Amino acid sequence: LRLQDAWAGAHTLLAPQGPYEPSAVQSGRRALRNLALWYWSMSGTAQAWAAAAQQFDTSDNMSARQGALAALLAAHAPQAEPALERFARELADEPLAMDKWFLMQATQHRAPQGAPVLERVRRLLSHPAFSLRNPNKVRSLIGGFCLGNLAEFHRTDGTGYQFWEEMIGELDPLNPQIAARIARAMDRWRKFTPDRQALARATLER
């Protein structure tokens, strides 16, 4: 409880004192405030989730909004999905913002007893803002999952490797360079556990 209070206090103490400035001092305060919010949200308290939702709703800059959304997603808070929808609706015409939106979802951890993250990633392949011909979107969604979400990519059911195989096959004719980048998710397959090695080798041979 004392640790929860510490993160809550830090989040409050680091609240912005004036208008947004892209200065080093303010950037550092925002980063530290977002970190405090992330740890506080991971405690699972409704108060923390409400604070994250409020920061998302009221912030005047992308750093604070993204930090709040990341905290809600990491904690699997009930406010996470509405915030995701709002973010995509309001920033649909901002390519860099949508790159972050895809990346945050591709790299999130699975909720206890929740569906594998890959199911969400596959749904996002059909999102209007996503295109296999857009390297930034591919890096954010497919690369984010294969290279940045190790726990979900290396699930022992082999679904992550199957997805990797499918995506390499589709990307290679379109953009061999980015296909090669994502292919490197299997660079260290011999370092995996024996069951994963067997799945990885079968995938690579195909």
Coordinates of C-alpha atoms in Angstrom, one line a residue:
L1 CA 0.0 0.0 0.0
R2 CA 2.8 2.4 0.8
L3 CA 4.3 1.8 -2.7
Q4 CA 0.9 2.5 -4.3
D5 CA 0.7 5.7 -2.3
A6 CA 4.2 6.6 -3.5
W7 CA 3.4 6.2 -7.2
A8 CA 0.1 8.1 -6.7
G9 CA 2.0 10.9 -4.9
A10 CA 4.6 11.1 -7.7
H11 CA 2.0 11.2 -10.4
T12 CA 0.3 14.1 -8.6
L13 CA 3.5 15.9 -7.7
L14 CA 4.7 15.8 -11.4
A15 CA 1.4 17.2 -12.8
P16 CA 2.0 20.0 -15.3
Q17 CA 2.3 23.5 -13.8
G18 CA 1.7 25.5 -17.0
P19 CA 1.2 25.2 -20.7
Y20 CA 3.0 22.5 -22.7
E21 CA 6.6 23.1 -23.7
P22 CA 8.9 20.8 -25.6
S23 CA 11.7 21.5 -23.2
A24 CA 14.1 18.9 -21.7
V25 CA 12.8 19.6 -18.2
Q26 CA 9.2 19.2 -19.1
S27 CA 9.9 16.2 -21.2
G28 CA 11.7 14.6 -18.3
R29 CA 8.8 15.4 -15.9
R30 CA 6.3 13.9 -18.4
A31 CA 8.3 10.7 -18.8
L32 CA 8.7 10.3 -15.0
R33 CA 5.0 11.0 -14.5
N34 CA 4.0 8.4 -17.1
L35 CA 6.2 5.9 -15.4
A36 CA 4.7 6.5 -12.0
L37 CA 1.2 6.2 -13.6
W38 CA 2.2 2.9 -15.3
Y39 CA 3.4 1.4 -12.0
W40 CA 0.4 2.7 -10.1
S41 CA -2.0 1.3 -12.7
M42 CA -0.4 -2.1 -12.5
S43 CA -1.3 -2.2 -8.8
G44 CA -4.9 -2.8 -10.1
T45 CA -6.6 -0.1 -8.2
A46 CA -9.7 1.7 -9.6
Q47 CA -8.2 5.0 -8.4
A48 CA -5.1 4.5 -10.6
W49 CA -7.2 3.6 -13.6
A50 CA -9.4 6.6 -13.1
A51 CA -6.3 8.8 -12.9
A52 CA -5.0 7.3 -16.1
A53 CA -8.3 7.8 -17.9
Q54 CA -8.5 11.4 -16.7
Q55 CA -4.9 12.1 -18.0
F56 CA -5.9 10.6 -21.3
D57 CA -9.0 12.7 -21.5
T58 CA -7.5 16.0 -20.5
S59 CA -3.9 16.1 -21.6
D60 CA -2.9 18.6 -24.3
N61 CA 0.1 16.6 -25.7
M62 CA 0.8 13.2 -27.2
S63 CA 3.4 12.1 -24.6
A64 CA 0.9 12.3 -21.8
R65 CA -2.0 10.8 -23.8
Q66 CA 0.2 7.9 -25.0
G67 CA 1.5 7.4 -21.5
A68 CA -2.0 7.2 -20.1
L69 CA -3.2 4.8 -22.8
A70 CA -0.1 2.6 -22.3
A71 CA -0.8 2.4 -18.6
L72 CA -4.5 1.4 -19.1
L73 CA -3.5 -1.2 -21.7
A74 CA -0.8 -2.7 -19.5
A75 CA -3.2 -3.0 -16.6
H76 CA -6.1 -4.3 -18.7
A77 CA -8.2 -1.6 -17.2
P78 CA -11.9 -1.4 -18.2
Q79 CA -11.2 2.1 -19.6
A80 CA -8.5 0.7 -22.1
E81 CA -10.8 -0.3 -24.9
P82 CA -12.8 3.0 -25.0
A83 CA -9.6 4.9 -24.9
L84 CA -8.2 2.9 -27.8
E85 CA -11.3 3.6 -29.8
R86 CA -11.2 7.3 -29.1
F87 CA -7.5 7.6 -29.9
A88 CA -8.0 5.9 -33.3
R89 CA -11.1 8.0 -34.0
E90 CA -9.5 11.4 -33.2
L91 CA -6.1 10.7 -34.7
A92 CA -7.0 8.6 -37.7
D93 CA -5.4 11.2 -40.0
E94 CA -2.1 11.3 -38.1
P95 CA 0.1 8.5 -39.4
L96 CA 2.7 8.7 -36.7
A97 CA 0.1 8.5 -34.0
M98 CA -1.5 5.5 -35.6
D99 CA 1.9 3.8 -35.8
K100 CA 2.1 4.2 -32.0
W101 CA -1.5 2.9 -31.7
F102 CA -0.7 -0.3 -33.6
L103 CA 2.6 -0.8 -31.7
M104 CA 1.0 -0.5 -28.2
Q105 CA -1.5 -3.2 -29.0
A106 CA 1.0 -5.5 -30.7
T107 CA 3.4 -5.4 -27.7
Q108 CA 0.9 -5.6 -24.9
H109 CA 0.8 -8.5 -22.5
R110 CA -2.0 -11.0 -22.5
A111 CA -4.6 -10.5 -19.7
P112 CA -5.0 -13.4 -17.2
Q113 CA -7.3 -15.9 -18.9
G114 CA -7.6 -13.5 -21.8
A115 CA -7.3 -14.2 -25.5
P116 CA -3.8 -14.4 -27.0
V117 CA -2.6 -11.0 -28.3
L118 CA -2.2 -12.5 -31.7
E119 CA -5.9 -12.6 -32.1
R120 CA -6.0 -8.8 -31.8
V121 CA -3.0 -8.4 -34.2
R122 CA -4.8 -10.5 -36.8
R123 CA -7.9 -8.3 -36.5
L124 CA -5.8 -5.2 -36.8
L125 CA -4.4 -6.4 -40.2
S126 CA -7.9 -5.5 -41.6
H127 CA -8.0 -2.1 -39.9
P128 CA -8.5 0.8 -42.5
A129 CA -5.3 2.5 -41.3
F130 CA -3.1 -0.6 -41.8
S131 CA -1.5 -1.6 -45.1
L132 CA 1.1 -4.3 -45.9
R133 CA 2.5 -1.8 -48.4
N134 CA 3.3 0.8 -45.7
P135 CA 6.6 0.0 -44.0
N136 CA 5.9 2.0 -40.9
K137 CA 2.6 0.2 -40.3
V138 CA 4.3 -3.2 -40.9
R139 CA 7.0 -2.3 -38.4
S140 CA 4.5 -1.2 -35.8
L141 CA 2.1 -4.1 -36.0
I142 CA 3.8 -7.1 -37.4
G143 CA 7.3 -6.2 -36.3
G144 CA 6.0 -5.0 -32.9
F145 CA 4.5 -8.4 -32.3
C146 CA 7.3 -10.7 -33.8
L147 CA 10.2 -8.7 -32.5
G148 CA 8.8 -6.9 -29.5
N149 CA 6.4 -9.2 -27.8
L150 CA 8.5 -12.2 -27.0
A151 CA 6.1 -13.9 -24.5
E152 CA 3.3 -14.0 -27.1
F153 CA 5.4 -14.6 -30.2
H154 CA 7.1 -17.6 -28.6
R155 CA 3.9 -19.2 -27.3
T156 CA 4.3 -23.0 -27.2
D157 CA 1.3 -23.6 -29.4
G158 CA 3.3 -22.3 -32.3
T159 CA 0.7 -19.8 -33.5
G160 CA 3.3 -16.9 -33.4
Y161 CA 5.6 -18.8 -35.7
Q162 CA 2.8 -19.6 -38.0
F163 CA 1.9 -16.0 -38.2
W164 CA 5.5 -15.0 -38.8
E165 CA 5.7 -17.5 -41.7
E166 CA 2.5 -16.2 -43.3
M167 CA 3.6 -12.6 -43.0
I168 CA 7.1 -13.2 -44.4
G169 CA 5.5 -14.9 -47.4
E170 CA 3.1 -12.0 -48.0
L171 CA 5.7 -9.2 -47.4
D172 CA 8.6 -10.6 -49.4
P173 CA 7.1 -9.8 -52.9
L174 CA 6.1 -6.4 -51.7
N175 CA 9.1 -5.2 -49.7
P176 CA 12.0 -7.7 -49.3
Q177 CA 13.9 -5.3 -47.0
I178 CA 11.2 -5.2 -44.3
A179 CA 10.5 -8.9 -44.8
A180 CA 14.2 -9.6 -44.0
R181 CA 14.0 -7.3 -41.0
I182 CA 11.1 -9.2 -39.5
A183 CA 12.6 -12.6 -40.5
R184 CA 15.3 -11.9 -37.9
A185 CA 12.8 -12.7 -35.2
M186 CA 14.0 -16.3 -35.7
D187 CA 17.8 -15.5 -35.6
R188 CA 18.3 -17.2 -32.2
W189 CA 16.0 -20.1 -32.6
R190 CA 18.6 -22.6 -31.3
K191 CA 18.6 -20.7 -28.0
F192 CA 14.9 -21.6 -27.4
T193 CA 13.5 -24.4 -25.2
P194 CA 13.4 -27.8 -27.0
D195 CA 9.7 -27.6 -27.8
R196 CA 10.1 -24.1 -29.3
Q197 CA 13.2 -25.2 -31.2
A198 CA 11.2 -28.0 -32.8
L199 CA 8.4 -25.7 -33.8
A200 CA 10.8 -23.0 -35.1
R201 CA 12.8 -25.5 -37.1
A202 CA 9.7 -26.9 -38.8
T203 CA 8.6 -23.4 -39.6
L204 CA 12.0 -22.4 -41.0
E205 CA 12.2 -25.5 -43.2
R206 CA 8.8 -24.7 -44.7

